[in-house]
CSV table of C-alpha atoms and ligand atoms in Angstrom, one decimal:
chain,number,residue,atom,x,y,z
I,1,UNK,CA,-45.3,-118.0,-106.3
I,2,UNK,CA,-44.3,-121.7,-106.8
I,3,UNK,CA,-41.7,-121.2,-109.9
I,4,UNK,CA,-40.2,-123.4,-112.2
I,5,UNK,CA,-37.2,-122.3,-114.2
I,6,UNK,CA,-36.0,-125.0,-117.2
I,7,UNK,CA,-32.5,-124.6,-117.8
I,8,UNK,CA,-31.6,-123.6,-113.7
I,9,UNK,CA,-28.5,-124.6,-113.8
I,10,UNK,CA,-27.2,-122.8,-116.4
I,11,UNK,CA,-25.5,-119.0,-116.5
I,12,UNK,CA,-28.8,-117.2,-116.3
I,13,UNK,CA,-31.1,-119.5,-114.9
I,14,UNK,CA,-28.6,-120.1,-111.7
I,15,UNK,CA,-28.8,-116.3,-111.6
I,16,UNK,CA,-32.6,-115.9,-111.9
I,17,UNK,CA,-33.3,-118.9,-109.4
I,18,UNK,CA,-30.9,-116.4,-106.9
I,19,UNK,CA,-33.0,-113.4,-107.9
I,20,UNK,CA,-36.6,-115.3,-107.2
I,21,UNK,CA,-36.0,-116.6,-104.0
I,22,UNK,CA,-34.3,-113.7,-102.7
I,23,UNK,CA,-37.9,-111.7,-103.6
I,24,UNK,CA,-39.5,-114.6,-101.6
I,25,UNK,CA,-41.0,-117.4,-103.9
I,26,UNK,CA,-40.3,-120.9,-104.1
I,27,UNK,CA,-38.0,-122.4,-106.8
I,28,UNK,CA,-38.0,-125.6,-108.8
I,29,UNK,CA,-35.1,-125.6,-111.0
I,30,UNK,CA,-34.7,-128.0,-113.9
I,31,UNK,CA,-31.8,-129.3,-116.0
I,32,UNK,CA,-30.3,-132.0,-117.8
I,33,UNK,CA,-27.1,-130.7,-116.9
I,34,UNK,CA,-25.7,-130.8,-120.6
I,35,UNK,CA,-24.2,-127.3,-120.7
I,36,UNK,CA,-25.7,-126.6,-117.4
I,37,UNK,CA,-23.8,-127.5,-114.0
I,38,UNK,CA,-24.6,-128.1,-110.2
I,39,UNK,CA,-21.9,-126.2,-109.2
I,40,UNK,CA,-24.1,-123.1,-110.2
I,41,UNK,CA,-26.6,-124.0,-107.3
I,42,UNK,CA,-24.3,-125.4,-104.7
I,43,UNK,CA,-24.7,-122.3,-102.4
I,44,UNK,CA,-29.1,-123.0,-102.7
I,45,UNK,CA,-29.0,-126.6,-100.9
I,46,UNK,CA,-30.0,-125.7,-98.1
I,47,UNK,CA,-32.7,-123.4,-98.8
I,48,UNK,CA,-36.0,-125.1,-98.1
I,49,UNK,CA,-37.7,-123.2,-101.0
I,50,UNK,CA,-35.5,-124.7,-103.2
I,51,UNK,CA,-35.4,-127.8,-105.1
I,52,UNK,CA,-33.5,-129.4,-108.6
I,53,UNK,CA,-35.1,-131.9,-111.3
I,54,UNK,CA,-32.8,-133.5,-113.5
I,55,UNK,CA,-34.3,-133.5,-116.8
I,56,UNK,CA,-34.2,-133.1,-120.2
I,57,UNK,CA,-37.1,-131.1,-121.6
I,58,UNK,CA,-37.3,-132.7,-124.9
I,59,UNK,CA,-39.2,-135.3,-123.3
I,60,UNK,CA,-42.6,-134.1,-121.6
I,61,UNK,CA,-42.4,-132.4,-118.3
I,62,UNK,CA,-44.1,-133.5,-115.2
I,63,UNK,CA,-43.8,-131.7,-112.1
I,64,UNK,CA,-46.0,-132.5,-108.7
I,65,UNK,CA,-48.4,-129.6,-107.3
I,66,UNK,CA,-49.3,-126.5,-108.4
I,67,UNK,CA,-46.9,-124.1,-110.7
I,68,UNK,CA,-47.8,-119.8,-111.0
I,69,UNK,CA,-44.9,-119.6,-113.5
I,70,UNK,CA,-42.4,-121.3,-115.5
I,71,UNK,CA,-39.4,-119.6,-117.1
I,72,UNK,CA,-38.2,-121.6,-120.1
I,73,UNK,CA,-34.6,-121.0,-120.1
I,74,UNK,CA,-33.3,-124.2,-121.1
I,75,UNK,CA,-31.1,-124.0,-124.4
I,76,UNK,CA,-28.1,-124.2,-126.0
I,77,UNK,CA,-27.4,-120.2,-126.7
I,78,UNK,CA,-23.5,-120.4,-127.1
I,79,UNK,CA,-22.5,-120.6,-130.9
I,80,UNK,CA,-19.9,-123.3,-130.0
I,81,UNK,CA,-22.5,-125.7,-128.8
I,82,UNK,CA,-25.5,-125.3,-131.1
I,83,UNK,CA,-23.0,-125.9,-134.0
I,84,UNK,CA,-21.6,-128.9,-132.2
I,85,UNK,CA,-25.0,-130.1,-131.3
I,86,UNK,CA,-27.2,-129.0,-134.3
I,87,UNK,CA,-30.3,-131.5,-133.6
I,88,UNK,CA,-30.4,-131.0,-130.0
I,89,UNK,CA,-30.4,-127.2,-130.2
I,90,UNK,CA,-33.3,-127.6,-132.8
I,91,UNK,CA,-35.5,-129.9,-130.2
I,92,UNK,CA,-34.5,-128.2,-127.0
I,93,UNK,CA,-35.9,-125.3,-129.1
I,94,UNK,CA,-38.9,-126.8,-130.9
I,95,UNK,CA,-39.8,-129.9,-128.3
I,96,UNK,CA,-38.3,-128.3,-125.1
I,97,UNK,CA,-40.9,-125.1,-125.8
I,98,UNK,CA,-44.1,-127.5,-126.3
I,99,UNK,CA,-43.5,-129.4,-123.4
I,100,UNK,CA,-43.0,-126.5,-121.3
I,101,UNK,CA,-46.1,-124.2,-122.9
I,102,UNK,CA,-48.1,-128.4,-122.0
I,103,UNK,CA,-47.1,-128.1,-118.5
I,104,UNK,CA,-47.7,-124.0,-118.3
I,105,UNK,CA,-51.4,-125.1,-119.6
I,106,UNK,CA,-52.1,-128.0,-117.2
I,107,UNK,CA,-50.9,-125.7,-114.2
I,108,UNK,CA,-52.4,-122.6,-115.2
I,109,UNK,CA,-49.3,-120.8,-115.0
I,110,UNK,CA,-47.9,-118.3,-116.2
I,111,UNK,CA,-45.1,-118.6,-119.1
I,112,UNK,CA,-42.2,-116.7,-120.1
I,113,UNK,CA,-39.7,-117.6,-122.8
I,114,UNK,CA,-36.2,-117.1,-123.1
I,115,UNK,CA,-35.8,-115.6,-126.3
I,116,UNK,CA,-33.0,-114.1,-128.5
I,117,UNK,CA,-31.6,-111.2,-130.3
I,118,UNK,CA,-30.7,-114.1,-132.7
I,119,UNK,CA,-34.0,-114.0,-134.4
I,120,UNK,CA,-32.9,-110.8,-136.2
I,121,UNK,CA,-30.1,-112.7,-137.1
I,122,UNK,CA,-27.5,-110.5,-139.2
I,123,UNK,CA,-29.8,-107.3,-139.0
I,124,UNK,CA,-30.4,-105.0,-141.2
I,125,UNK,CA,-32.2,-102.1,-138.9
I,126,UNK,CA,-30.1,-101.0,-136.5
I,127,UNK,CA,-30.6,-100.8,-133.8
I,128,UNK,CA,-33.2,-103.5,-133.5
I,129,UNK,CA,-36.6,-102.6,-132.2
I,130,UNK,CA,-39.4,-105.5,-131.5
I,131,UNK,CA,-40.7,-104.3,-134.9
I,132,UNK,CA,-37.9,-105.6,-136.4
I,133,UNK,CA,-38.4,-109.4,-138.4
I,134,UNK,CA,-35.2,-110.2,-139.0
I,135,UNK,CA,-32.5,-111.2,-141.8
I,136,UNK,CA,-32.0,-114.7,-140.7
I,137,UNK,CA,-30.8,-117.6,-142.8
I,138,UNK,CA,-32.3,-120.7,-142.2
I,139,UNK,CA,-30.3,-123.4,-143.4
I,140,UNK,CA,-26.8,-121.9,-142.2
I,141,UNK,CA,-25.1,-123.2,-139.5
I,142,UNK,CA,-26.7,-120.6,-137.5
I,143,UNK,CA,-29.9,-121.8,-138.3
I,144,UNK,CA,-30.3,-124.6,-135.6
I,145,UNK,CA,-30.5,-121.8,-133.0
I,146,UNK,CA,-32.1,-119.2,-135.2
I,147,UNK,CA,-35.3,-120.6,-136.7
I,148,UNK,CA,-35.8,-122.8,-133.4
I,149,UNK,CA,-35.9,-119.6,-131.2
I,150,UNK,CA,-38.8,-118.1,-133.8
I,151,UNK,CA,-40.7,-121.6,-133.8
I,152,UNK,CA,-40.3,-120.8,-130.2
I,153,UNK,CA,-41.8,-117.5,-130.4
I,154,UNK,CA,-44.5,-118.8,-132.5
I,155,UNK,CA,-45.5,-121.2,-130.3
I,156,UNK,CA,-45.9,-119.2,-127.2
I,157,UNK,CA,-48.2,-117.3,-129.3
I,158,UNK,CA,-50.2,-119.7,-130.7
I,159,UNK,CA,-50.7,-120.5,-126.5
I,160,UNK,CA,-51.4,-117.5,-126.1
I,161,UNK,CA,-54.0,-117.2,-128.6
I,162,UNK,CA,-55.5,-119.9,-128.2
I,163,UNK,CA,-55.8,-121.2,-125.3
I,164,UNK,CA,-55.3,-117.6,-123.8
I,165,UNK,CA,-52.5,-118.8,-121.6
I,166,UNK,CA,-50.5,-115.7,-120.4
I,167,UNK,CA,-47.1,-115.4,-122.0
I,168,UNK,CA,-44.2,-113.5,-122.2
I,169,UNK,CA,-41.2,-113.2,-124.5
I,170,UNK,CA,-38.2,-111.9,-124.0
I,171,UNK,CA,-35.7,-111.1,-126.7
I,172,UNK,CA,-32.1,-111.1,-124.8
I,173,UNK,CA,-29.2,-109.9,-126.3
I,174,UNK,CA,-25.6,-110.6,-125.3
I,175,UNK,CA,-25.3,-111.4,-121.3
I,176,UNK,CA,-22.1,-112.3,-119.5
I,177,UNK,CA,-20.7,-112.7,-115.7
I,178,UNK,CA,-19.8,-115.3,-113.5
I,179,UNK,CA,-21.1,-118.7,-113.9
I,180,UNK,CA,-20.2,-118.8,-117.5
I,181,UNK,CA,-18.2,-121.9,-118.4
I,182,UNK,CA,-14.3,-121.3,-118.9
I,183,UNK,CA,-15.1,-123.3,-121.9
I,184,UNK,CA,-18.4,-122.2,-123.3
I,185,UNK,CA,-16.5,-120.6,-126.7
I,186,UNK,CA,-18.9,-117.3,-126.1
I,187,UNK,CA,-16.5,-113.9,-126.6
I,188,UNK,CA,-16.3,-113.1,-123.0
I,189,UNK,CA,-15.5,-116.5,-121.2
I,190,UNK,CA,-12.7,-117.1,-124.3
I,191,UNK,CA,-11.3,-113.4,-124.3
I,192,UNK,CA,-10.8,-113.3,-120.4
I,193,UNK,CA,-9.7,-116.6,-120.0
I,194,UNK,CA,-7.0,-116.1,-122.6
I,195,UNK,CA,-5.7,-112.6,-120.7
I,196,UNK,CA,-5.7,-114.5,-117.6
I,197,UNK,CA,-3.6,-117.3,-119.2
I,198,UNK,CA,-1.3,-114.4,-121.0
I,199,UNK,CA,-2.2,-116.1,-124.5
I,200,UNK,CA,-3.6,-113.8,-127.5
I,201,UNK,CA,-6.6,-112.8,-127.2
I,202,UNK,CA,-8.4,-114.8,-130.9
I,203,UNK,CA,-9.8,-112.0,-132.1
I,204,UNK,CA,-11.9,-113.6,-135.1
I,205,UNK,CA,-11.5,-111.7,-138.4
I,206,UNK,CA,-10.8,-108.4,-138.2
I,207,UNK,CA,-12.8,-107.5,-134.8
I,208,UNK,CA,-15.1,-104.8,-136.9
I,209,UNK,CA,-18.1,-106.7,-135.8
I,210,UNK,CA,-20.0,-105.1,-132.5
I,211,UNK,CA,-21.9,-106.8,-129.5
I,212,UNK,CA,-23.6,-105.0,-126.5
I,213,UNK,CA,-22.8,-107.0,-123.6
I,214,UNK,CA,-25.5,-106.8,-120.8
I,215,UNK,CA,-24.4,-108.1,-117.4
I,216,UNK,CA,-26.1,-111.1,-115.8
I,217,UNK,CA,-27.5,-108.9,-112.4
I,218,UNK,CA,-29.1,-106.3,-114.6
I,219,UNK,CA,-30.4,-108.7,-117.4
I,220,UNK,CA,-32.3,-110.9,-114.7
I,221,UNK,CA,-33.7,-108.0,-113.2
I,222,UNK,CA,-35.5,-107.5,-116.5
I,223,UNK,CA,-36.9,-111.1,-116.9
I,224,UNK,CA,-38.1,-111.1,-113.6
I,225,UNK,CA,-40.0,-107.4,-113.8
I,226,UNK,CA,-41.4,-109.0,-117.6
I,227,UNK,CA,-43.0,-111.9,-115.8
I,228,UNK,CA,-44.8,-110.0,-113.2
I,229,UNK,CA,-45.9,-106.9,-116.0
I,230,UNK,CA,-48.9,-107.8,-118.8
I,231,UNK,CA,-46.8,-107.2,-121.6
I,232,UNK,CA,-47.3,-110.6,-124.1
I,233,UNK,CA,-45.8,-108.7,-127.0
I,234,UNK,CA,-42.1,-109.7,-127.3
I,235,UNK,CA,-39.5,-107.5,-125.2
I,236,UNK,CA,-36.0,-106.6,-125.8
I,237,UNK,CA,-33.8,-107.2,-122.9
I,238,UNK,CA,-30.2,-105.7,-123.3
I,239,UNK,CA,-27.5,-102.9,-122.9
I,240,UNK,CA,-27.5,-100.7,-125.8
I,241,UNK,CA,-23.8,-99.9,-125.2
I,242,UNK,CA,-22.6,-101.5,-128.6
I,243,UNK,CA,-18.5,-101.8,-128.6
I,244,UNK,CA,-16.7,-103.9,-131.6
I,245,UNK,CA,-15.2,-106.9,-130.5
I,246,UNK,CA,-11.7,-105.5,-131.3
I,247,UNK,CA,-12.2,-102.6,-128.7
I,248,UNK,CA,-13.8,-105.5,-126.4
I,249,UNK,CA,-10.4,-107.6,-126.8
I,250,UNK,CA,-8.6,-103.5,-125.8
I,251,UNK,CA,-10.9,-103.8,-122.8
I,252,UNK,CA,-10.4,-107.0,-121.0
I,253,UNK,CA,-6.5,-107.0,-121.5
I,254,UNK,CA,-6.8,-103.3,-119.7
I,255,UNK,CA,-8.9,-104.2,-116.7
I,256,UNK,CA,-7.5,-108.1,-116.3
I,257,UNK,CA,-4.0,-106.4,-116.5
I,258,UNK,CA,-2.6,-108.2,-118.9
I,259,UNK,CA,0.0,-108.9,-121.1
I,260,UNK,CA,-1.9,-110.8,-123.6
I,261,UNK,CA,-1.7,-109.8,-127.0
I,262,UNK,CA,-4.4,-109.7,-129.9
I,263,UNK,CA,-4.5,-111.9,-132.9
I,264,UNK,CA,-6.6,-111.5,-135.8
I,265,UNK,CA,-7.4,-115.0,-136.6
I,266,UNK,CA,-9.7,-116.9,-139.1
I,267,UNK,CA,-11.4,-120.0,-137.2
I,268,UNK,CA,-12.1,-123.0,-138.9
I,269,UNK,CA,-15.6,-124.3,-140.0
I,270,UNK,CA,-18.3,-122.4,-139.8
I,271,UNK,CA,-17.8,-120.6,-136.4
I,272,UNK,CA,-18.0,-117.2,-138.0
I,273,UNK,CA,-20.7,-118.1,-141.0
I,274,UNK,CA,-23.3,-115.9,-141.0
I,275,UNK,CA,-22.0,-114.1,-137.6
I,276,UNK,CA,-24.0,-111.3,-137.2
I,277,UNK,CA,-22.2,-107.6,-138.4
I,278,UNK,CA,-23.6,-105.5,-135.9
I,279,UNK,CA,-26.1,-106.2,-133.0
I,280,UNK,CA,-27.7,-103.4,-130.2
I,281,UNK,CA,-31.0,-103.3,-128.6
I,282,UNK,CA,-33.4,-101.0,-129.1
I,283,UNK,CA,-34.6,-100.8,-125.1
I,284,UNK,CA,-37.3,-98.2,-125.6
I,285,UNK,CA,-40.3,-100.9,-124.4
I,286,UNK,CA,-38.5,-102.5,-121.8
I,287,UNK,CA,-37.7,-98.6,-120.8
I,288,UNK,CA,-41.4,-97.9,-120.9
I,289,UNK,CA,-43.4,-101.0,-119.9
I,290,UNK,CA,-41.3,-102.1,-117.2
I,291,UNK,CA,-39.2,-99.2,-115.9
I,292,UNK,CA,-36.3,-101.0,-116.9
I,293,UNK,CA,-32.5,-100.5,-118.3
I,294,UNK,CA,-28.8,-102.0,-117.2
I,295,UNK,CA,-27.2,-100.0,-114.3
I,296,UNK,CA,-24.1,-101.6,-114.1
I,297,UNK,CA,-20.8,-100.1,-117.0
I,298,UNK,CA,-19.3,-102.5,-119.1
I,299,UNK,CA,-16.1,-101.9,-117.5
I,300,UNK,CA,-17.7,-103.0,-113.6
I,301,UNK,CA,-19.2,-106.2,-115.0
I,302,UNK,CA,-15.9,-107.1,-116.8
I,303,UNK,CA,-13.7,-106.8,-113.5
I,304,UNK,CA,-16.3,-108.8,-111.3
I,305,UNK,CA,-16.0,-111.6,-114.5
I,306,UNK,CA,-12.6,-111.4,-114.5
I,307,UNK,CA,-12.6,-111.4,-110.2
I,308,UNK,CA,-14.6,-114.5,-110.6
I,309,UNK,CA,-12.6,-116.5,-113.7
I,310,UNK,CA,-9.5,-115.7,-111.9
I,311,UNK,CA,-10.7,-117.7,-108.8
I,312,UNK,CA,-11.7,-120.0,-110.6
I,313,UNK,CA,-8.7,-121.1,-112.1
I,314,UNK,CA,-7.0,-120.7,-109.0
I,315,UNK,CA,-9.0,-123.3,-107.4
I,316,UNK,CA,-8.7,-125.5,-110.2
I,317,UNK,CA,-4.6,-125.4,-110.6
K,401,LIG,N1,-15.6,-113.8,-131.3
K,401,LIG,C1,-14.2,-113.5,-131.4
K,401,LIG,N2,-13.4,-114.3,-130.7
K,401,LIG,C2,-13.7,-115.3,-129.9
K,401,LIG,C3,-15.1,-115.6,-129.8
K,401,LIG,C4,-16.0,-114.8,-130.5
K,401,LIG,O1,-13.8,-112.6,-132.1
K,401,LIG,O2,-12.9,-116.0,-129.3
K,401,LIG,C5,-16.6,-112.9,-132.0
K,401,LIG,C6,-17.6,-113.7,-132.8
K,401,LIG,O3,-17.1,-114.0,-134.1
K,401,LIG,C7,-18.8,-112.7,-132.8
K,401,LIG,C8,-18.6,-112.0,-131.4
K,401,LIG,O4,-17.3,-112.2,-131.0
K,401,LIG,O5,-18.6,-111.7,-133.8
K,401,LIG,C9,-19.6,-112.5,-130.4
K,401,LIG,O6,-19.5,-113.9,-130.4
K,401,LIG,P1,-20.2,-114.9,-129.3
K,401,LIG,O7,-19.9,-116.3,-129.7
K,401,LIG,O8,-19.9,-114.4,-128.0
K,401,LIG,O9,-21.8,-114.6,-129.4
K,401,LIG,P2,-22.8,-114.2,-130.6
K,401,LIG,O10,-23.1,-112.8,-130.3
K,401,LIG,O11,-22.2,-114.4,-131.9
K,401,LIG,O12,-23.9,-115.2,-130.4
C-alpha cells in the first residue's frame, strides 16, 4: 500500500508511520509542523519508502500518484493547544477532514479518521460504548475540539454514504509515550516532566477525576488492524484501565523515583471548564471485530516514558 498519514509528525502519526513501514508499505507523511516536529522522523530519512510533505491541511491537499489509504491524524488533541488556538482546531477539524475525505475520493483510497473519546465529552454512561452520543457542550472552551471531532465524524459518513468511499473511525481515548512534547500541557508529559525536575506534581483540583491511559505501541496497533478490517461503524480504541489522576500523580513519582511532591492546584482560565469527570472505553468491538486490546500495564509504558523524557532532557541541558 502507498499510505498517507496527515499529521505524521506528530506523537501518533510518527508512531504509526514506524508501524506501517515496518509491515512493508510505503509512507507519505504530512505536516505543517505546528504541534508536530521532524525530530519525530529523523531516524526514517533514509528509508526509500519514505517521504514528508510540509503542509497544512486546511488548505486542499494534492499529492502525486496513486494513494490505497490515508490516515487523517492531523489535529490539535492536547487541551493546552486547542484552547490556545480555538479557530485553528475548529478548521484542522472541519476543513483539514474535507480536504482529506476530497483527496481519499480522487484516489480511491481508503480513509480512516482520527477520532476522539472527546465526542462523549463529560459522559454520562460509563463506560462508554460506540452507542454512546455524548454530553458535550458546544460553546465551552472545550467545544473547538469537541463539536469539530463530530462534524468530523459526520463527514466521513456522509463520504461514506454517498459516494460509498470506504471509511473508518476511530474513537481514541487517552494515549501517551515517547514523542510527546515536554511541553504539550497533556497529564503525562506535565506530571513526569515535573518528577523529573523534582517540582510538584499540579495536580488540578482535587485529582478525583479518572483517565485510562493507553500506550502509543498498543494504540497504533489498533488503527492499523481498523484500517485493514470492514468495520465503517465508529471504533473505540483504548485501555479500559481507568485510574484517577491523583493515583496517576502516586504513580509516576513511584516509578520516576522521585522526590516530587503533589499539589492540589486550581489553574487559571478555562483549563479545567468542562474537563471531563470520568472517562474509560468500552473495548468490546474493537475486542471483537479486530481481535484487539492493550498488552502493555500502565506501569511498563510509564517507565519507557519516563526512560525516554529523561533522555531527553539530558540531551537538552
Ligand atoms: N490534569 C492535571 N494536571 C495537569 C494536567 C492535567 O490534573 O498538569 C488533569 C486534567 O484536568 C484532566 C486530566 O488530568 O482531568 C487529563 O488531562 P489531559 O490534559 O491530559 O487530557 P484530557 O483527557 O482532559 O483531554
Amino acid at each position: 500500500m502507498r499510505v498517507l498519514i496527515t499529521g505524521g509528525a506528530g506523537f501518533i502519526g510518527s508512531h504509526l508511520a514506524d508501524l506501517i513501514l515496518q509491515r512493508g508499505h510505503t509512507v507519505l507523511a504530512m505536516d505543517n509542523l505546528v504541534t508536530g516536529s521532524m525530530e519525530n522522523l529523523v531516524h526514517l530519512e533514509d528509508d526509500s519508502r519514505f517521504s514528508f510533505i510540509r503542509h497544512d491541511v486546511t488548505e486542499p491537499i494534492h499529492v502525486g500518484g496513486s494513494l490505497d489509504a490515508i490516515l487523517h491524524l492531523a489535529s490539535l488533541p492536547s487541551p493546552v493547544d486547542y484552547l490556545q488556538m480555538p479557530i485553528q482546531t475548529l478548521k484542522v477539524g472541519s476543513l483539514g477532514v474535507y480536504h482529506a475525505l476530497g483527496l481519499a475520493r480522487a484516489k480511491s483510497a481508503r480513509f480512516l479518521l482520527a477520532s476522539t473519546s472527546e465526542v462523549y465529552g463529560d459522559p454520562l454512561v460509563h463506560p462508554q460504548p460506540e452507542t454512546y452520543w455524548g454530553n458535550v457542550n458546544p460553546i465551552g472552551p472545550r467545544g473547538v475540539y469537541d463539536e469539530s471531532k463530530r462534524f468530523g465524524e459526520a463527514l466521513t459518513m456522509a463520504y461514506h454514504r454517498t459516494h460509498d468511499l470506504q471509511t473508518r473511525i476511530a474513537r481514541i481515548f487517552n494515549t501517551y509515550g515517547p514523542r510527546m512534547r515536554m511541553q504539550d500541557g497533556r497529564v503525562v508529559p506535565n506530571f513526569v516532566g515535573q518528577a523529573l525536575r523534582g517540582e510538584p506534581l499540579t495536580v488540578y483540583n482535587d485529582g478525583s477525576r479518572t483517565r485510562s491511559f493507553c500506550y502509543v505501541s498498543d494504540l497504533v496497533e489498533g488503527l492499523y488492524r481498523l484500517l485493514l478490517s470492514d468495520e465503517v461503524m465508529p471504533v473505540n480504541l483504548g485501555n479500559p484501565r481507568e485510574i484517577t489522576i491523583l493515583e496517576l500523580a502516586q504513580l509516576v513519582i513511584h516509578l520516576a523515583g522521585s522526590s516530587s511532591e503533589i499539589a492540589l492546584v486550581s489553574p487559571k482560565g478555562t483549563r479545567t471548564e468542562d474537563d471531563p469527570q470520568t472517562r474509560q472505553p468500552d473495548i468490546a468491538r474493537a475486542r471483537t471485530l479486530l481481535g484487539w486490546e492493550p498488552a502493555i500495564a500502565l506501569e511498563q509504558g510509564l517507565l519507557r516514558t519516563i526512560a525516554y523524557f529523561q533522555k531527553r532532557s539530558a540531551s537538552t541541558v
